[in-house]
Amino acid sequence: MNYIGRSLKRLEDRPLLLGAGAFAADGRWPDQIYMRVVRSPVAFGKILGIETAEATRLDGVVAVWTIQDVDDLPPIDFRQMRAEGLVPYRQWILARDYVRYVGEPVAVVFATDPYVAEDAADLVFCDIEELEANLDATAKPSLFMPDSYPGLLSEPAVIRRSYGDMDAAFGQAHRVVELEVKIGRHTGVPLETRGALGVLDADSGVLTIYGAAKVPHYNRDAISRMLGLDPGKLQLSEGHVGGGFGIRGELYPEDVLVCAAALRLRRPVKWIEDRKEHLLAANHSRDQAYHLLAAVDPHGFILGLKAELFTDQGAYVRTHGTTVTDLSAGMLPGPYVIPAYSVEGHIRLTNKTPAGTYRAPGRYESTFARERLIEKIAAELELSSIDVRRINLVPEDAMPFDRGVETLGTHIVYDSGKYHDLLERLLVHLDYDRLREEIAARRAGGEMVGLGIAYFVEKSGLGPDDLVRMSLDKSGAVEIVTGVASIGQGVETVLAQICSETLDIPIERITVVHGQTDRIECGRGAFASRVTVMAGSAVKIASEALRDRAVAVAADLLQAAPDQLCLVDGAVTVRQGGASIRLGDIAGQLEQTDGLKSEGWFRADHMTYPYGIHFAQVKVDPLTCGISIERYLVAYDVGRAVNPMLVQGQIAGGVAQGIGGALLEEFVYDEQGQPLATSLADYLMPTCREVPDVEVLLREDAPSPLNPLGVKGAGEGGITGVGAALASAIDAALQQPGAVDRLPITPDRLHRILHRKRGSS
């Protein structure tokens, strides 16, 4: 029976549906105390003093810490990459000398009751000399911390990438097309806020942190280094997780503080943030501005592209380092040939919440900029934007296509793709010419309706390696232990299906253990759409090794040559004679030795590159400045879909988040750097009313040659093209090419566009 390619129900869902989920907030331990964070009330200022005496006297308060109490701990280091120039810009776990954003931790309170902890936090007084906040990442860099780091400016790094003959490209240009666009500041807002529970076992000296997510092994090693612990004395345990989206890939100050407190106070310490804290202090993202210059020929072919972009990194450089800008610079050319390319990506610090990664970091932003450029080229040359895309797409016979630049330390080589084919399939699926006629007729009748598309290339399967261990017991049940993490994407189901395909046993007889640092010594976690590519390939290798071992043992027991045996329904069977032995019985035979076990390592030095197209049909109401999405479709080539239903779910969820960033969600600040969106009444998120049914045209036309499954990642393609597709559709509805140059397209911005069209002020 084939298990790969089937939409099997998720193994993960049963405990969640029965209300048996175990989230960070569910943890309860005897003698537990609660941590509450005191946060800066100003965006930028010099700390003159933190007064804690009144809070300390409150009944039930165990301790109150400021930076003086944890002065021996270093700032939080980088995960993805390390550059010496970034080192001064790291964040301390409590503010030292200066505060740099509203919400920065300046003190922590520990109490026997969460309400007492909150009351005590209110009694801590922060004496801060307020300074002028820097809120514009495109302005001239300012001083980072004037006294602590004299002369250090707020531009930690500039990412530069280039290839091709730019002078020749612009020298022979028929026209130079210029574009400036901006993507607003928003982020992932998971159902579950951040939280952690630290428990020290006094007998063993082992500290266990419950509530880990995404990268437990990295966080174990990083926290161990900061606290001076042997990594074997720190364990991270992942429970159920209410959403990841990049935001949980961070090592935050609160995580380290919980660990330090559990060690020093010798009691279980619990911290759960509220929603306001989450909107204030968890990673923000996006917030980029682009300036593009394209040299084009008369047919719209891009001969050369010059780009300058600015990333508002917020107050500090957190663990992701330069990742977002690096990905923006590397992935900006997308699916198009572009023979010459140069980019400068400026990372700028401001007095806003630090920024990190959010689902499709750097690609949501760069896709918006690139696809807006395609539309502007088409408008200026009076061409069809479809035809402009056709002439620029990388041809199939150029695959694998060397992009000529690097990102995340790997050379970008598109492993496989049929870009023209997917575009034509989309147009046929939509009956595009007929649809355009219908839209034109509706516009002639007075409706503001329009169509838009956006083409993108994603990256997935970031290495360098993944390990899984597999064992089969005498009951015939399989356990897979992996170092990846689950953040809701269906890890257990997908890995079980890959194992089932090789061993021919139902996925219900397979248990997947993940996110437990005490069960496997290494692991890369879940980020960069890597789990199915990396861990899935490792599971396939381990499954084949276990199968081969079982066949070798069965060959002796059945007195048959190994090549005469096969696996059928969890048993090794002789192809001709019909004799068989169950895998569980083989495991029983090996019980006195090392059992029926295997391990699989998969290593990769290149990523895989799925690709797709977003299509949107919208209607604009000029009276309310509301935007209704009438139809939304994503065409996506995933290489090979292990579970098509899960891929479709990932795409639909990504579209919903993309709509939020395109139409609703934005962190805004006043002139003093005070955040104005710190509740869900002000930070607007899409509901089922704003999100349409998402159609998915799932393709498997270009399997990856870089892994044994042929798979590519599916976690981020659903969000990547949303802002660009909606912008094009709104332009078409308004009959104003290039009208949308900024996200989100809020009603007030749409109102200004409409009045600009009418010649009003």
mmCIF file of N, CA and C in Angstrom, residues 10 33 54 101 209 222 256 319 327 349 351-352 357 376 379 382 416 442 450 483 485 499 513 522 529 544 566 702 718:
data_model
loop_
_atom_site.group_PDB
_atom_site.id
_atom_site.type_symbol
_atom_site.label_atom_id
_atom_site.label_comp_id
_atom_site.label_asym_id
_atom_site.label_seq_id
_atom_site.Cartn_x
_atom_site.Cartn_y
_atom_site.Cartn_z
ATOM 1 N N ARG A 10 -4.430 13.464 10.620
ATOM 2 C CA ARG A 10 -3.256 13.733 11.441
ATOM 3 C C ARG A 10 -3.244 12.911 12.719
ATOM 4 N N ILE A 33 6.798 29.133 41.768
ATOM 5 C CA ILE A 33 6.673 30.581 41.867
ATOM 6 C C ILE A 33 6.500 31.164 40.465
ATOM 7 N N GLU A 54 10.031 48.938 47.427
ATOM 8 C CA GLU A 54 8.609 48.817 47.744
ATOM 9 C C GLU A 54 8.052 47.494 47.235
ATOM 10 N N TYR A 101 13.612 50.338 23.698
ATOM 11 C CA TYR A 101 12.265 50.235 23.138
ATOM 12 C C TYR A 101 11.261 50.088 24.265
ATOM 13 N N ILE A 209 13.360 22.600 31.147
ATOM 14 C CA ILE A 209 12.532 23.725 30.722
ATOM 15 C C ILE A 209 11.395 23.185 29.870
ATOM 16 N N ALA A 222 22.728 27.152 23.881
ATOM 17 C CA ALA A 222 22.939 28.589 24.103
ATOM 18 C C ALA A 222 22.734 28.962 25.566
ATOM 19 N N VAL A 256 15.876 32.888 29.245
ATOM 20 C CA VAL A 256 17.098 32.767 30.046
ATOM 21 C C VAL A 256 16.814 33.116 31.502
ATOM 22 N N THR A 319 18.778 36.771 17.802
ATOM 23 C CA THR A 319 19.530 35.565 17.430
ATOM 24 C C THR A 319 19.585 35.310 15.930
ATOM 25 N N LEU A 327 18.165 37.086 3.255
ATOM 26 C CA LEU A 327 17.200 36.395 2.400
ATOM 27 C C LEU A 327 16.558 37.350 1.399
ATOM 28 N N LEU A 349 18.972 49.957 12.978
ATOM 29 C CA LEU A 349 18.337 49.846 14.282
ATOM 30 C C LEU A 349 17.522 51.106 14.567
ATOM 31 N N ASN A 351 14.279 52.609 17.585
ATOM 32 C CA ASN A 351 13.788 52.407 18.949
ATOM 33 C C ASN A 351 12.388 51.814 18.928
ATOM 34 N N LYS A 352 12.322 50.656 18.275
ATOM 35 C CA LYS A 352 11.104 49.853 18.223
ATOM 36 C C LYS A 352 11.439 48.455 18.724
ATOM 37 N N THR A 357 12.389 36.907 12.331
ATOM 38 C CA THR A 357 11.783 36.236 11.186
ATOM 39 C C THR A 357 10.292 36.013 11.415
ATOM 40 N N LYS A 376 4.892 47.528 -13.016
ATOM 41 C CA LYS A 376 5.237 48.868 -13.479
ATOM 42 C C LYS A 376 5.915 48.814 -14.844
ATOM 43 N N ALA A 379 3.176 48.414 -17.340
ATOM 44 C CA ALA A 379 2.400 49.644 -17.518
ATOM 45 C C ALA A 379 3.171 50.673 -18.344
ATOM 46 N N GLU A 382 3.377 49.565 -21.876
ATOM 47 C CA GLU A 382 2.049 49.231 -22.412
ATOM 48 C C GLU A 382 1.998 47.787 -22.901
ATOM 49 N N SER A 416 15.165 22.534 -9.483
ATOM 50 C CA SER A 416 14.286 22.059 -10.553
ATOM 51 C C SER A 416 13.102 23.002 -10.646
ATOM 52 N N ARG A 442 -18.067 43.867 -15.738
ATOM 53 C CA ARG A 442 -18.492 44.368 -14.434
ATOM 54 C C ARG A 442 -17.969 45.790 -14.207
ATOM 55 N N GLY A 450 -11.048 43.738 -9.895
ATOM 56 C CA GLY A 450 -9.791 43.536 -10.600
ATOM 57 C C GLY A 450 -9.149 42.209 -10.282
ATOM 58 N N GLY A 483 15.232 15.081 16.215
ATOM 59 C CA GLY A 483 15.574 16.353 16.844
ATOM 60 C C GLY A 483 14.806 17.529 16.280
ATOM 61 N N ALA A 485 11.234 19.784 15.642
ATOM 62 C CA ALA A 485 10.179 20.214 16.552
ATOM 63 C C ALA A 485 8.866 20.303 15.792
ATOM 64 N N CYS A 499 7.797 6.581 6.858
ATOM 65 C CA CYS A 499 8.194 5.282 7.409
ATOM 66 C C CYS A 499 7.256 4.177 6.926
ATOM 67 N N VAL A 513 8.642 10.829 18.356
ATOM 68 C CA VAL A 513 9.081 11.608 19.514
ATOM 69 C C VAL A 513 9.928 12.767 18.993
ATOM 70 N N CYS A 522 21.248 15.504 19.354
ATOM 71 C CA CYS A 522 21.368 16.640 18.457
ATOM 72 C C CYS A 522 20.085 16.811 17.655
ATOM 73 N N SER A 529 11.195 25.809 6.552
ATOM 74 C CA SER A 529 10.494 24.754 5.803
ATOM 75 C C SER A 529 11.416 23.555 5.563
ATOM 76 N N GLU A 544 14.721 2.335 5.524
ATOM 77 C CA GLU A 544 15.328 1.364 4.616
ATOM 78 C C GLU A 544 16.379 0.525 5.326
ATOM 79 N N CYS A 566 10.113 -9.742 0.540
ATOM 80 C CA CYS A 566 9.579 -8.383 0.470
ATOM 81 C C CYS A 566 8.744 -8.124 1.721
ATOM 82 N N ALA A 702 7.992 19.045 -10.706
ATOM 83 C CA ALA A 702 9.441 19.232 -10.646
ATOM 84 C C ALA A 702 9.998 18.715 -9.327
ATOM 85 N N GLY A 718 2.372 29.679 0.999
ATOM 86 C CA GLY A 718 1.021 30.217 1.076
ATOM 87 C C GLY A 718 0.970 31.685 1.416
#
